């Protein structure tokens, strides 16, 4: 009995030492590419008239910073548009399992967005499925970096993922 207790104590001590020596996980190199979005941004957009509303201008102020640990970029935004004013919270990251960037947004309209992203040269493309009036639509948000402090964007929608219509376009500038 005494021998079993000594073995158990030794096993627990070795387990504790191994745990103490483990280093915390480190963010992968893909996450470093999201650094471009850190900081305060102003977005100025033009919403096209259509199924989503009458169209008009849209402005958004967004501030993004890394969450402790460096795995997620957290952004807070406030926006004004012809469809109303509101606030949003978004979280960007990278899924090594899916080999894709991730974007999740929640806003004060009660909407939730879950997108997957790719980076091709200087162009980020985020795609998702959106439910609108009982139908599932495809969404595509494209950001073409024009410098370290600006990008042009378009938001397109499609019923089938092949024929796209631009819903909004504009420019973002880092403050």
Short mmCIF file of C-alpha atoms in Angstrom, two decimals:
data_model
loop_
_atom_site.label_atom_id
_atom_site.label_comp_id
_atom_site.label_asym_id
_atom_site.label_seq_id
_atom_site.Cartn_x
_atom_site.Cartn_y
_atom_site.Cartn_z
CA UNK A 1 0.00 0.00 0.00
CA UNK A 2 2.84 2.34 0.93
CA UNK A 3 4.63 1.55 -2.35
CA UNK A 4 1.47 2.35 -4.37
CA UNK A 5 1.15 5.71 -2.58
CA UNK A 6 4.80 6.52 -3.38
CA UNK A 7 4.30 5.64 -7.07
CA UNK A 8 1.15 7.77 -7.22
CA UNK A 9 2.95 10.71 -5.58
CA UNK A 10 5.90 10.39 -7.98
CA UNK A 11 3.57 10.20 -11.00
CA UNK A 12 1.67 13.31 -9.90
CA UNK A 13 4.94 15.19 -9.27
CA UNK A 14 6.26 14.28 -12.75
CA UNK A 15 2.94 15.33 -14.32
CA UNK A 16 3.05 18.66 -12.49
CA UNK A 17 6.66 19.28 -13.61
CA UNK A 18 5.81 18.44 -17.23
CA UNK A 19 2.83 20.80 -17.14
CA UNK A 20 4.92 23.58 -15.59
CA UNK A 21 7.54 23.21 -18.35
CA UNK A 22 5.03 23.36 -21.23
CA UNK A 23 5.07 26.63 -23.09
CA UNK A 24 1.82 28.34 -23.97
CA UNK A 25 0.78 28.04 -27.63
CA UNK A 26 2.05 30.70 -30.01
CA UNK A 27 0.07 32.28 -32.86
CA UNK A 28 0.93 30.96 -36.33
CA UNK A 29 2.44 33.14 -39.07
CA UNK A 30 -0.95 33.48 -40.82
CA UNK A 31 -2.21 35.65 -37.96
CA UNK A 32 0.60 38.18 -38.51
CA UNK A 33 -1.09 39.10 -41.82
CA UNK A 34 -4.07 40.48 -39.87
CA UNK A 35 -1.74 43.13 -38.35
CA UNK A 36 -2.71 45.43 -41.22
CA UNK A 37 -6.13 45.90 -39.59
CA UNK A 38 -4.83 46.93 -36.15
CA UNK A 39 -5.72 50.53 -35.32
CA UNK A 40 -8.57 52.95 -35.99
CA UNK A 41 -10.28 53.00 -39.37
CA UNK A 42 -12.93 55.14 -41.05
CA UNK A 43 -15.04 53.51 -43.76
CA UNK A 44 -17.07 55.55 -46.22
CA UNK A 45 -19.43 53.54 -48.40
CA UNK A 46 -22.17 53.86 -50.95
CA UNK A 47 -25.06 51.42 -50.54
CA UNK A 48 -26.81 50.56 -53.82
CA UNK A 49 -30.61 50.63 -54.02
CA UNK A 50 -32.10 47.13 -54.12
CA UNK A 51 -33.56 44.33 -52.04
CA UNK A 52 -31.69 45.53 -48.93
CA UNK A 53 -33.16 49.03 -49.07
CA UNK A 54 -33.18 52.39 -50.85
CA UNK A 55 -29.41 52.81 -50.90
CA UNK A 56 -27.46 55.80 -49.66
CA UNK A 57 -24.28 56.58 -47.81
CA UNK A 58 -22.73 54.63 -44.97
CA UNK A 59 -19.95 55.66 -42.57
CA UNK A 60 -18.27 53.48 -40.00
CA UNK A 61 -15.60 54.03 -37.39
CA UNK A 62 -13.79 50.89 -36.33
CA UNK A 63 -11.04 50.21 -33.79
CA UNK A 64 -9.18 46.89 -33.86
CA UNK A 65 -6.65 45.47 -31.40
CA UNK A 66 -5.17 42.08 -30.61
CA UNK A 67 -6.70 40.07 -27.79
CA UNK A 68 -4.16 38.95 -25.20
CA UNK A 69 -2.33 35.91 -26.58
CA UNK A 70 -2.36 37.21 -30.18
CA UNK A 71 -4.77 34.65 -31.62
CA UNK A 72 -7.73 36.99 -32.26
CA UNK A 73 -8.13 40.54 -33.48
CA UNK A 74 -11.11 42.21 -31.78
CA UNK A 75 -12.82 45.16 -33.48
CA UNK A 76 -15.47 47.55 -32.15
CA UNK A 77 -17.39 49.64 -34.65
CA UNK A 78 -20.12 52.23 -34.82
CA UNK A 79 -21.88 53.01 -38.07
CA UNK A 80 -24.43 55.32 -39.61
CA UNK A 81 -26.39 54.45 -42.73
CA UNK A 82 -29.68 55.03 -44.51
CA UNK A 83 -30.83 51.73 -42.94
CA UNK A 84 -30.11 53.02 -39.44
CA UNK A 85 -27.30 53.53 -36.96
CA UNK A 86 -25.69 50.91 -34.77
CA UNK A 87 -22.67 49.28 -33.25
CA UNK A 88 -20.84 46.04 -33.91
CA UNK A 89 -18.29 43.69 -32.42
CA UNK A 90 -16.18 41.50 -34.70
CA UNK A 91 -13.45 38.94 -34.09
CA UNK A 92 -10.93 37.93 -36.74
CA UNK A 93 -8.66 34.91 -36.52
CA UNK A 94 -7.29 31.96 -38.45
CA UNK A 95 -8.47 28.34 -38.45
CA UNK A 96 -5.52 26.03 -39.03
CA UNK A 97 -7.97 23.12 -39.40
CA UNK A 98 -9.88 24.86 -42.22
CA UNK A 99 -6.82 26.70 -43.61
CA UNK A 100 -8.97 29.85 -43.69
CA UNK A 101 -9.24 33.20 -41.97
CA UNK A 102 -12.32 33.63 -39.80
CA UNK A 103 -14.55 36.66 -39.23
CA UNK A 104 -17.44 36.70 -36.79
CA UNK A 105 -19.54 39.80 -36.25
CA UNK A 106 -22.46 40.64 -33.99
CA UNK A 107 -24.33 43.94 -34.32
CA UNK A 108 -27.05 45.97 -32.66
CA UNK A 109 -29.53 45.01 -35.43
CA UNK A 110 -29.45 41.49 -33.94
CA UNK A 111 -27.48 40.17 -36.92
CA UNK A 112 -24.68 37.62 -36.79
CA UNK A 113 -22.12 37.11 -39.55
CA UNK A 114 -19.79 34.11 -39.80
CA UNK A 115 -17.39 34.41 -42.75
CA UNK A 116 -14.36 32.60 -44.10
CA UNK A 117 -11.55 34.58 -45.66
CA UNK A 118 -8.65 34.23 -48.04
CA UNK A 119 -5.74 36.51 -48.87
CA UNK A 120 -4.48 36.63 -52.45
CA UNK A 121 -1.67 39.16 -52.87
CA UNK A 122 -3.17 42.45 -51.68
CA UNK A 123 -6.81 41.31 -51.77
CA UNK A 124 -8.80 39.86 -48.88
CA UNK A 125 -12.03 38.03 -49.80
CA UNK A 126 -14.58 37.08 -47.12
CA UNK A 127 -17.52 34.82 -48.02
CA UNK A 128 -20.58 33.68 -46.09
CA UNK A 129 -24.18 32.55 -46.32
CA UNK A 130 -26.79 35.12 -45.30
CA UNK A 131 -30.43 34.51 -44.50
CA UNK A 132 -32.73 37.15 -45.98
CA UNK A 133 -36.52 36.93 -45.92
CA UNK A 134 -36.45 33.13 -45.64
CA UNK A 135 -33.87 32.71 -48.42
CA UNK A 136 -30.18 31.90 -48.09
CA UNK A 137 -28.00 34.27 -50.08
CA UNK A 138 -24.25 34.21 -50.64
CA UNK A 139 -22.27 37.22 -49.45
CA UNK A 140 -18.80 38.30 -50.56
CA UNK A 141 -16.85 41.18 -49.00
CA UNK A 142 -13.69 42.09 -50.93
CA UNK A 143 -10.98 44.40 -49.60
CA UNK A 144 -8.23 45.52 -51.98
CA UNK A 145 -5.36 47.05 -50.02
CA UNK A 146 -4.20 50.21 -51.80
CA UNK A 147 -1.59 51.08 -49.14
CA UNK A 148 -0.75 50.21 -45.52
CA UNK A 149 -3.38 52.76 -44.46
CA UNK A 150 -6.23 52.31 -46.96
CA UNK A 151 -8.27 49.80 -48.89
CA UNK A 152 -11.17 49.82 -51.32
CA UNK A 153 -14.08 47.49 -50.56
CA UNK A 154 -17.10 45.98 -52.25
CA UNK A 155 -19.90 43.88 -50.82
CA UNK A 156 -21.64 41.62 -53.32
CA UNK A 157 -24.55 39.21 -52.96
CA UNK A 158 -25.68 36.25 -55.03
CA UNK A 159 -28.51 33.72 -54.98
CA UNK A 160 -26.42 30.98 -56.58
CA UNK A 161 -22.78 31.96 -55.97
CA UNK A 162 -22.13 32.60 -59.66
CA UNK A 163 -23.99 35.80 -60.59
CA UNK A 164 -23.09 38.60 -58.14
CA UNK A 165 -24.65 42.03 -57.58
CA UNK A 166 -22.81 44.82 -55.80
CA UNK A 167 -24.72 45.96 -52.71
CA UNK A 168 -22.12 48.42 -51.39
CA UNK A 169 -18.71 49.79 -52.25
CA UNK A 170 -16.38 52.34 -50.74
CA UNK A 171 -13.03 53.15 -49.20
CA UNK A 172 -11.48 52.65 -45.76
CA UNK A 173 -8.74 54.84 -44.32
CA UNK A 174 -6.60 54.22 -41.25
CA UNK A 175 -6.49 57.18 -38.86
#
